[in-house]
mmCIF file with all atom_site columns, C-alpha atoms and ligand atoms in Angstrom:
data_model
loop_
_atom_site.group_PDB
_atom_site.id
_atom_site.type_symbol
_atom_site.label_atom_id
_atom_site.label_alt_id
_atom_site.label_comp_id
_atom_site.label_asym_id
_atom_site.label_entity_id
_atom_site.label_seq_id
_atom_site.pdbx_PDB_ins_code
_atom_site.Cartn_x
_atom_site.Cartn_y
_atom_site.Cartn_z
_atom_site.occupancy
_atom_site.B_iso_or_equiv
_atom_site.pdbx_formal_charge
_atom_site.auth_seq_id
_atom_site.auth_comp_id
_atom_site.auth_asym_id
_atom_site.auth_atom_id
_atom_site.pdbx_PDB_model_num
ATOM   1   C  CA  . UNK A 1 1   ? -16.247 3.672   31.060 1.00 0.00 ? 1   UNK A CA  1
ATOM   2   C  CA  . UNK A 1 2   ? -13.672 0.986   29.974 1.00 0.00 ? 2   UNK A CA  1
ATOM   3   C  CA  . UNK A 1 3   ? -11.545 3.347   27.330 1.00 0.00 ? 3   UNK A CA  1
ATOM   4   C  CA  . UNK A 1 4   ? -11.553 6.547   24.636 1.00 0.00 ? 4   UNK A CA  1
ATOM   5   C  CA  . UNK A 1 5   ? -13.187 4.431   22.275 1.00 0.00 ? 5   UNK A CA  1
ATOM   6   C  CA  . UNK A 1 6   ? -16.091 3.116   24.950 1.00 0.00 ? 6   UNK A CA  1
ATOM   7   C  CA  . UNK A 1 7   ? -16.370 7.493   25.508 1.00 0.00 ? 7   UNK A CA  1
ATOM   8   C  CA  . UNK A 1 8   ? -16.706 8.132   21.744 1.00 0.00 ? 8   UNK A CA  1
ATOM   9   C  CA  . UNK A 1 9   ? -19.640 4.745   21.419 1.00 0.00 ? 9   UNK A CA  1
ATOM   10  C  CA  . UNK A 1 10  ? -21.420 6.495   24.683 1.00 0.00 ? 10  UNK A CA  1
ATOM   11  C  CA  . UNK A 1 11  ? -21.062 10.073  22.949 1.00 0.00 ? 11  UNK A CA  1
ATOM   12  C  CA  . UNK A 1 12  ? -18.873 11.281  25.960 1.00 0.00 ? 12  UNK A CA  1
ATOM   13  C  CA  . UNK A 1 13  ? -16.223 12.294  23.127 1.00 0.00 ? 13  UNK A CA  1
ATOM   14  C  CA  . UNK A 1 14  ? -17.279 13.405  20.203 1.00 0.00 ? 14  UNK A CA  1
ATOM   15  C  CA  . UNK A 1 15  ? -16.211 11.558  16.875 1.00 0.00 ? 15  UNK A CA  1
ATOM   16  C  CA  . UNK A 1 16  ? -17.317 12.306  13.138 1.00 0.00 ? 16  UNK A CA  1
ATOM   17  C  CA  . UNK A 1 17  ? -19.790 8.703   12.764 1.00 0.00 ? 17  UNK A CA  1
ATOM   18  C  CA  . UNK A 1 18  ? -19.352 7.088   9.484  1.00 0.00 ? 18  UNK A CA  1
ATOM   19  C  CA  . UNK A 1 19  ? -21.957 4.433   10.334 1.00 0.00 ? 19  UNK A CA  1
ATOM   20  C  CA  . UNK A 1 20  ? -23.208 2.896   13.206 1.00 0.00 ? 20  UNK A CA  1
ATOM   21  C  CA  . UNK A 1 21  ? -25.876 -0.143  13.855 1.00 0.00 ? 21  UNK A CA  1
ATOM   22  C  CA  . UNK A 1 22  ? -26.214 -2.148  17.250 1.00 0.00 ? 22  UNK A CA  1
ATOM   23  C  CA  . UNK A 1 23  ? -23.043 -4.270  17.177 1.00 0.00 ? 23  UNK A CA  1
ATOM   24  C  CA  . UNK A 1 24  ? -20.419 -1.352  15.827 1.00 0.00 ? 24  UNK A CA  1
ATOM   25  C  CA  . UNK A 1 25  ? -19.337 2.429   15.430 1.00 0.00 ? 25  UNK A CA  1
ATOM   26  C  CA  . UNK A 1 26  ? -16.956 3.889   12.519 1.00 0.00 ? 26  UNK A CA  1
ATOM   27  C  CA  . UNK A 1 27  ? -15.827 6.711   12.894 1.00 0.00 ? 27  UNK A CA  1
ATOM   28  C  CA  . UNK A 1 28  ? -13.065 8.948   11.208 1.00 0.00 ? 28  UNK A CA  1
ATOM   29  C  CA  . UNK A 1 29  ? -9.766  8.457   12.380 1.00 0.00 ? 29  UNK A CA  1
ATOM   30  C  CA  . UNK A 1 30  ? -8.618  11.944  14.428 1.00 0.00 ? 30  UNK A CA  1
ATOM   31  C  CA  . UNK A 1 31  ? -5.146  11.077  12.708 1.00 0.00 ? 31  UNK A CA  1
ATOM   32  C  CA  . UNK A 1 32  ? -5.474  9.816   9.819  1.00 0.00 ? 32  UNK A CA  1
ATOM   33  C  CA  . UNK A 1 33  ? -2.731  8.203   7.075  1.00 0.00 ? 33  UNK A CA  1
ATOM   34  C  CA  . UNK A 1 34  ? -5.037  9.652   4.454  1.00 0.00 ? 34  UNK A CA  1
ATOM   35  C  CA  . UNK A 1 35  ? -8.463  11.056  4.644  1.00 0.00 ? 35  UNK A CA  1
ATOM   36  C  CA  . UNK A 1 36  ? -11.121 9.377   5.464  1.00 0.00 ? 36  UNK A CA  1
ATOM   37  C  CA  . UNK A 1 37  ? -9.168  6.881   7.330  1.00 0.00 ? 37  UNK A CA  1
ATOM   38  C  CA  . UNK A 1 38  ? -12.225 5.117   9.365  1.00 0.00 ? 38  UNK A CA  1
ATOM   39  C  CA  . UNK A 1 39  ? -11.373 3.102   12.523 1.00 0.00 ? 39  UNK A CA  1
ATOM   40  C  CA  . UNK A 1 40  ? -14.627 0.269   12.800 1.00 0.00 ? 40  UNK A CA  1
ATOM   41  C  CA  . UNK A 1 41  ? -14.749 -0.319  16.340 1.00 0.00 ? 41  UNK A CA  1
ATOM   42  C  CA  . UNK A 1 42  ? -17.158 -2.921  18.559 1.00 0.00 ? 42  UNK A CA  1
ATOM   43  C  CA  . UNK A 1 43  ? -19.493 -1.597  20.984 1.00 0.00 ? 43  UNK A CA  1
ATOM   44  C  CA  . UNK A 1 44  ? -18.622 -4.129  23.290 1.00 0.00 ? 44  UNK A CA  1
ATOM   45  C  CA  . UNK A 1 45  ? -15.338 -3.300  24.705 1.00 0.00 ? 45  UNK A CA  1
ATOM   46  C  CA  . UNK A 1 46  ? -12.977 -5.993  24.178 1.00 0.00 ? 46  UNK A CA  1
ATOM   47  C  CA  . UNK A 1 47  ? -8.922  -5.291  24.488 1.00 0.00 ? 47  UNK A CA  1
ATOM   48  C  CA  . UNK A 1 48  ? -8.057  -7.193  21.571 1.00 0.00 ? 48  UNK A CA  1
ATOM   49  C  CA  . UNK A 1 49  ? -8.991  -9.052  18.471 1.00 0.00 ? 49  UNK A CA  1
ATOM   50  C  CA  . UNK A 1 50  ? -8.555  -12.974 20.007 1.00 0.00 ? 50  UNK A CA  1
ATOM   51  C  CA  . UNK A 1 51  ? -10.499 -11.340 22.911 1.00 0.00 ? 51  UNK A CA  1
ATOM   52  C  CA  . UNK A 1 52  ? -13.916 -10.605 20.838 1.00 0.00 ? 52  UNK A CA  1
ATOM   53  C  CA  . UNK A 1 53  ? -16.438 -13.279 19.842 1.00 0.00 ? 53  UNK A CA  1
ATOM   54  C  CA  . UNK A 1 54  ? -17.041 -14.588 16.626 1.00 0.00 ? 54  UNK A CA  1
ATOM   55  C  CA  . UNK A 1 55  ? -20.170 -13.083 16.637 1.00 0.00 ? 55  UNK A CA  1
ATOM   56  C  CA  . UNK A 1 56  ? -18.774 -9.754  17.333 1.00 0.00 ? 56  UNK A CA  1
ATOM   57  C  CA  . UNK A 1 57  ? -16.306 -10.311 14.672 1.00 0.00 ? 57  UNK A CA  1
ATOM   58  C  CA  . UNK A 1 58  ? -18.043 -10.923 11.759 1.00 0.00 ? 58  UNK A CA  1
ATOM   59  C  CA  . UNK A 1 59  ? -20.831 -8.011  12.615 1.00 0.00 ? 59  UNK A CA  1
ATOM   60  C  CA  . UNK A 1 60  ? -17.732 -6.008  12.732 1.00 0.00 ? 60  UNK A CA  1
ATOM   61  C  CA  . UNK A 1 61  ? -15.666 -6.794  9.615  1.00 0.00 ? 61  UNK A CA  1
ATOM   62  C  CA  . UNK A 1 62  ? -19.109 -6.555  7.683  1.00 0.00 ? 62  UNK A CA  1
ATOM   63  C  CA  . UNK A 1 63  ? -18.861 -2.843  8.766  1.00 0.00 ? 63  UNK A CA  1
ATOM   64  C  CA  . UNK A 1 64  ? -15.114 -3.124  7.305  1.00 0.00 ? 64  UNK A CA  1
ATOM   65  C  CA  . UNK A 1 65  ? -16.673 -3.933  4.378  1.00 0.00 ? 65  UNK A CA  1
ATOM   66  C  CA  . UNK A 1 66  ? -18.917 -1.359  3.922  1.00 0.00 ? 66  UNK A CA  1
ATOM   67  C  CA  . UNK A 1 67  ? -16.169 1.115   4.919  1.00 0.00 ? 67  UNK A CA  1
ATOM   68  C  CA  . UNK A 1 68  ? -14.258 0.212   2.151  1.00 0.00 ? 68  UNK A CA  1
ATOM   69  C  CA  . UNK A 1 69  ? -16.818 0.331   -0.224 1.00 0.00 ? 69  UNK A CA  1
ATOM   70  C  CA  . UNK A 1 70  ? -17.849 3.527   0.307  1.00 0.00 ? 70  UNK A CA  1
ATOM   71  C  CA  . UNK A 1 71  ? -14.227 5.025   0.251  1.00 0.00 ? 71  UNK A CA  1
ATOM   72  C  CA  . UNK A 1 72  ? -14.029 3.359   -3.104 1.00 0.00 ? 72  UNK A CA  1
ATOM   73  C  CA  . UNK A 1 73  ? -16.759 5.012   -4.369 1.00 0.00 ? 73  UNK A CA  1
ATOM   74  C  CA  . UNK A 1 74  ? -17.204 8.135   -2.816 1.00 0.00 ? 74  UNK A CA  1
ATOM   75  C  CA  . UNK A 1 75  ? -13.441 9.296   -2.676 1.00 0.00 ? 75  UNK A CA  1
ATOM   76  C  CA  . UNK A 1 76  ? -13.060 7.452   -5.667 1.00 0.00 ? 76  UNK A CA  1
ATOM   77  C  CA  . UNK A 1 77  ? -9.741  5.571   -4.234 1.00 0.00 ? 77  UNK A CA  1
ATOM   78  C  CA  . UNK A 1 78  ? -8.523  2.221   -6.006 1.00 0.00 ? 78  UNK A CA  1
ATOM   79  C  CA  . UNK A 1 79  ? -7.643  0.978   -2.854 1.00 0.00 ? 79  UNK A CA  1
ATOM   80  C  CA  . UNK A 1 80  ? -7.087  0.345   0.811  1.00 0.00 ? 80  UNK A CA  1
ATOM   81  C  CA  . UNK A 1 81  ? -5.687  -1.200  3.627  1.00 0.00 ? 81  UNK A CA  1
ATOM   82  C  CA  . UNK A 1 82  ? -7.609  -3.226  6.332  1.00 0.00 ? 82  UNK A CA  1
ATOM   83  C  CA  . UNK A 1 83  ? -5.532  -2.972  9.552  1.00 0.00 ? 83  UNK A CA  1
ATOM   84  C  CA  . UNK A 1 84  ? -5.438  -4.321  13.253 1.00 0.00 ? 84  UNK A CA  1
ATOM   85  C  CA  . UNK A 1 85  ? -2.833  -3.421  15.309 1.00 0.00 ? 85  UNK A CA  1
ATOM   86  C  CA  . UNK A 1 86  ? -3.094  -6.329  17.865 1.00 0.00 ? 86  UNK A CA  1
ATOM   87  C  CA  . UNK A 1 87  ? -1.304  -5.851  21.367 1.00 0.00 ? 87  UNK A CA  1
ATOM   88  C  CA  . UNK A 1 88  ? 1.058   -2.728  22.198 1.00 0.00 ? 88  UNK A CA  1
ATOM   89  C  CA  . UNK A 1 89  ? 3.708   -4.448  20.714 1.00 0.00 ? 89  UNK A CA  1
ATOM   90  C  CA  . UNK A 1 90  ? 2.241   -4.341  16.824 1.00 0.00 ? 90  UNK A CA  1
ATOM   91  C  CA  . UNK A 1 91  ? 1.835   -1.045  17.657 1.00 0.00 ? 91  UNK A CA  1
ATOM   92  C  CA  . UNK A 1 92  ? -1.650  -0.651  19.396 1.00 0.00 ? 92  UNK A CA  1
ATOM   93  C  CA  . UNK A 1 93  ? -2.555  2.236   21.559 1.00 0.00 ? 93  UNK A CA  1
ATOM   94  C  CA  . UNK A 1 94  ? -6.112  2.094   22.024 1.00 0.00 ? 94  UNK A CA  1
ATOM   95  C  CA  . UNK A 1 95  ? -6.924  -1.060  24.157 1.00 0.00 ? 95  UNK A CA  1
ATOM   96  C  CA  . UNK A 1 96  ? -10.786 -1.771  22.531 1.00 0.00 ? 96  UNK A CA  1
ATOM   97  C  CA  . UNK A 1 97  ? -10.840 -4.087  19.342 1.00 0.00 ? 97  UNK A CA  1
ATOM   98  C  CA  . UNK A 1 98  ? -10.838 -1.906  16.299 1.00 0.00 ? 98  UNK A CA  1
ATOM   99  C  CA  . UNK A 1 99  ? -10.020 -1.690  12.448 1.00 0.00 ? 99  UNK A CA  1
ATOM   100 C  CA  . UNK A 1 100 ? -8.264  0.324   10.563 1.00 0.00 ? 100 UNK A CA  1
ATOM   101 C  CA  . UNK A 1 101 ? -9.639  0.825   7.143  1.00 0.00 ? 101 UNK A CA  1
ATOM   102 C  CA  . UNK A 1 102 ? -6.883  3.387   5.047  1.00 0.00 ? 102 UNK A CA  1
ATOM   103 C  CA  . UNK A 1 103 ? -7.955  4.695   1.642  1.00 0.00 ? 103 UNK A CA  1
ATOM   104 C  CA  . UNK A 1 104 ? -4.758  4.723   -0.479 1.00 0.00 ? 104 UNK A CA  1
ATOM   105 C  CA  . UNK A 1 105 ? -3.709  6.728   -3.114 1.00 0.00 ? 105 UNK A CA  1
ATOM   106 C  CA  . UNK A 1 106 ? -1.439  6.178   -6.136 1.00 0.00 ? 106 UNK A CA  1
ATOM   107 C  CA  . UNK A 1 107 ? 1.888   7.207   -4.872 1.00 0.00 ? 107 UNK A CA  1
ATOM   108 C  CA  . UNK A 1 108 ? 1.023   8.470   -1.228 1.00 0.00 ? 108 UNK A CA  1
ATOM   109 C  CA  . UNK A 1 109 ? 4.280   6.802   0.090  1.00 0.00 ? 109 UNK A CA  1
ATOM   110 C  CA  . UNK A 1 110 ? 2.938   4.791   3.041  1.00 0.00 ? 110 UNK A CA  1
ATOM   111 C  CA  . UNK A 1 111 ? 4.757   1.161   2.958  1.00 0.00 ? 111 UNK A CA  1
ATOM   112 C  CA  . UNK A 1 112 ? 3.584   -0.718  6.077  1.00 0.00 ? 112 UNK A CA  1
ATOM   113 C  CA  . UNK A 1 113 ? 5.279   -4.215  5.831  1.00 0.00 ? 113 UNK A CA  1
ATOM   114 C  CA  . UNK A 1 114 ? 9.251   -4.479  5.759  1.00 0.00 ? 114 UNK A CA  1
ATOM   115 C  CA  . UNK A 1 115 ? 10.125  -7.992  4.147  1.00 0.00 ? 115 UNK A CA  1
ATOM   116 C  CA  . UNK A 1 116 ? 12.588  -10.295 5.191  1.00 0.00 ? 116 UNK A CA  1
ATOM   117 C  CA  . UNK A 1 117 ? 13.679  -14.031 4.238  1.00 0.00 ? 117 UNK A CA  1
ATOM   118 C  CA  . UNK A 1 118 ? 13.512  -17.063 5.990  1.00 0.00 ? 118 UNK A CA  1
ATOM   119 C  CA  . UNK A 1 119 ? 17.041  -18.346 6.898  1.00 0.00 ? 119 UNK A CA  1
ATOM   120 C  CA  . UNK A 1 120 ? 17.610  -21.600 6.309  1.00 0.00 ? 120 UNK A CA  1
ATOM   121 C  CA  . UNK A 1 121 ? 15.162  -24.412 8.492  1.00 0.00 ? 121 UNK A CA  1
ATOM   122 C  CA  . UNK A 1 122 ? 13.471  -21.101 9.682  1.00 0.00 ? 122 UNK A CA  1
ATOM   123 C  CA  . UNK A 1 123 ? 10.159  -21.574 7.707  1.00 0.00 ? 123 UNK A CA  1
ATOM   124 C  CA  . UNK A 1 124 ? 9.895   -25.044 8.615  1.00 0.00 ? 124 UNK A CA  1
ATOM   125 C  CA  . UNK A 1 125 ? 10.921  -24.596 12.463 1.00 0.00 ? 125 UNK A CA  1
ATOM   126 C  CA  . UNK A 1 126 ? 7.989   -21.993 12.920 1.00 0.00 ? 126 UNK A CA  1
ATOM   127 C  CA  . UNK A 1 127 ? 5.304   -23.755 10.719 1.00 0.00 ? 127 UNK A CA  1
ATOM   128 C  CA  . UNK A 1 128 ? 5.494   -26.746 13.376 1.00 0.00 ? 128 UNK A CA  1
ATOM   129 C  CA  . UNK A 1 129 ? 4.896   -24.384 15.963 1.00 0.00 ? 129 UNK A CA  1
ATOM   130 C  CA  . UNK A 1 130 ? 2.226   -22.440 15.156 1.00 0.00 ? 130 UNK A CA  1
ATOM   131 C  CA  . UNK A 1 131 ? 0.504   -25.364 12.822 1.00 0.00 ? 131 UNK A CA  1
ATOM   132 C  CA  . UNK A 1 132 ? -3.480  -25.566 13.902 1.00 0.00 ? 132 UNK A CA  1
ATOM   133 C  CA  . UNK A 1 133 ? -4.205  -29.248 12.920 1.00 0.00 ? 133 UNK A CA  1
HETATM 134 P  P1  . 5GP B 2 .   ? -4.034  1.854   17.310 1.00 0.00 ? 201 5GP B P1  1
HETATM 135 O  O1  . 5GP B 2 .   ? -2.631  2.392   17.320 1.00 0.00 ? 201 5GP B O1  1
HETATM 136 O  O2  . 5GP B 2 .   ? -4.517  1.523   18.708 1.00 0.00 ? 201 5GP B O2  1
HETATM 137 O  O3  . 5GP B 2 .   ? -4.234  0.743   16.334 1.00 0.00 ? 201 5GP B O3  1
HETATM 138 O  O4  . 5GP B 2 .   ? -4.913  3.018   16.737 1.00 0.00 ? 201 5GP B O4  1
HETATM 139 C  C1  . 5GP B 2 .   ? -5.590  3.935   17.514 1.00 0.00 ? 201 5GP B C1  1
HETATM 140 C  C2  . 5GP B 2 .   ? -6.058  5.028   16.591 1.00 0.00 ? 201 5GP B C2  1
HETATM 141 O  O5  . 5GP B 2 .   ? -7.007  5.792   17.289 1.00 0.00 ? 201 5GP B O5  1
HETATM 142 C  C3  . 5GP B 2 .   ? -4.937  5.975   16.148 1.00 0.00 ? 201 5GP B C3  1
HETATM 143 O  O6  . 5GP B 2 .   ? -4.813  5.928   14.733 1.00 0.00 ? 201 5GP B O6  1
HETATM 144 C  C4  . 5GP B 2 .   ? -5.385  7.351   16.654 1.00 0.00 ? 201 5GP B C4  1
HETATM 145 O  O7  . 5GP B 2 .   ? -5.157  8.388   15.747 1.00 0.00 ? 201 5GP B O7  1
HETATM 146 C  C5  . 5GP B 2 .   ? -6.873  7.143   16.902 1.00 0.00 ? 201 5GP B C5  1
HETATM 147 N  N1  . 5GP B 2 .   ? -7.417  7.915   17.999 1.00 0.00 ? 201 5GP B N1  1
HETATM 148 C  C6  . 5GP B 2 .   ? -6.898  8.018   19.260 1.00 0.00 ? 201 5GP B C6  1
HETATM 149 N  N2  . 5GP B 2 .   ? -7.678  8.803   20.029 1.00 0.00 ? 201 5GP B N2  1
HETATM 150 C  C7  . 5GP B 2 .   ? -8.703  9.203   19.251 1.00 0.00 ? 201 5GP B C7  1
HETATM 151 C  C8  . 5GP B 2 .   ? -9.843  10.042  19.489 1.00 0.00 ? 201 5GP B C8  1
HETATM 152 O  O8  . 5GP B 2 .   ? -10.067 10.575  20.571 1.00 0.00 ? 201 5GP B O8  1
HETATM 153 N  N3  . 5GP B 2 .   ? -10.696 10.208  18.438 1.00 0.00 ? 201 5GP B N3  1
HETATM 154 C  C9  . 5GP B 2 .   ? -10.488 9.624   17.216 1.00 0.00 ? 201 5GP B C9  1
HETATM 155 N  N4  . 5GP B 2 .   ? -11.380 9.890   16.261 1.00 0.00 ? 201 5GP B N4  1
HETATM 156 N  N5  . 5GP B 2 .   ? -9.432  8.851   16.966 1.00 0.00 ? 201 5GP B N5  1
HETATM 157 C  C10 . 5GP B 2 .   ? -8.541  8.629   17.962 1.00 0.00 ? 201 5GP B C10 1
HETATM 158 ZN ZN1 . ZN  B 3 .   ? -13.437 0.353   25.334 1.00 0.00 ? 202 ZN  B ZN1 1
#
């Protein structure tokens, strides 16, 4: 086996299955932000998200989908946040493609993104670089 996540799809670890279909497992996250936090996670290991196919994608962020919708509706949240930490460095641990889906509550205190501004040329130097034509 590849990873944790490849032992929890094979049943080697146990997990608490949200859903699961051919192409994708959710399962409840063992720490979660808030709960019912659901990682979505590929069957097919892959390390990252530019790693994965688009095929594998989209099955998988149609899961996301349903994730959400049923934390809307059965925890009655009025909101959440779809997450990938991509690469150690944005703070992933678990090397298999997965999603994050966080119910969030009025008030629960969690602020993930820390602004900053552009200095000056800044936007413009880093939009030629990374521009897809
Ligand atoms: P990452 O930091 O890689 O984006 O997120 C990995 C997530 O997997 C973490 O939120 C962590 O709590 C969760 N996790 C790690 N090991 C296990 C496990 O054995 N079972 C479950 N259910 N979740 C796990
Ligand atoms: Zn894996």
């Amino acid at each position: 086996m590849f990873c944790i996540f490849c032992k929890i799809i094979a049943g080697e670890i146990p997990s608490y299955k949200v859903y699961e279909d051919e192409s994708a497992l959710a399962f409840l996250d063992i720490n979660p932000v808030n709960p019912g936090h659901t990682l979505v996670v590929s069957k097919k290991h892959f390390v990252n998200f530019e790693e994965a196919d688009e095929e594998t994608l989209c099955q998988v962020i149609k899961i996301v989908k349903k994730i959400g919708l049923s934390l809307k509706k059965n925890l009655a949240v009025p909101g959440y946040n779809v997450a990938v930490n991509n690469d150690p460095v944005a703070g992933q641990a678990v090397l298999h493609l997965h999603f994050h889906v966080i119910p969030r509550l009025d008030n629960d205190g969690l602020k993930p993104w820390p602004h900053q501004e552009y200095q000056e040329n800044q936007a413009e130097e880093v939009l030629n670089k990374i521009k897809i034509n």
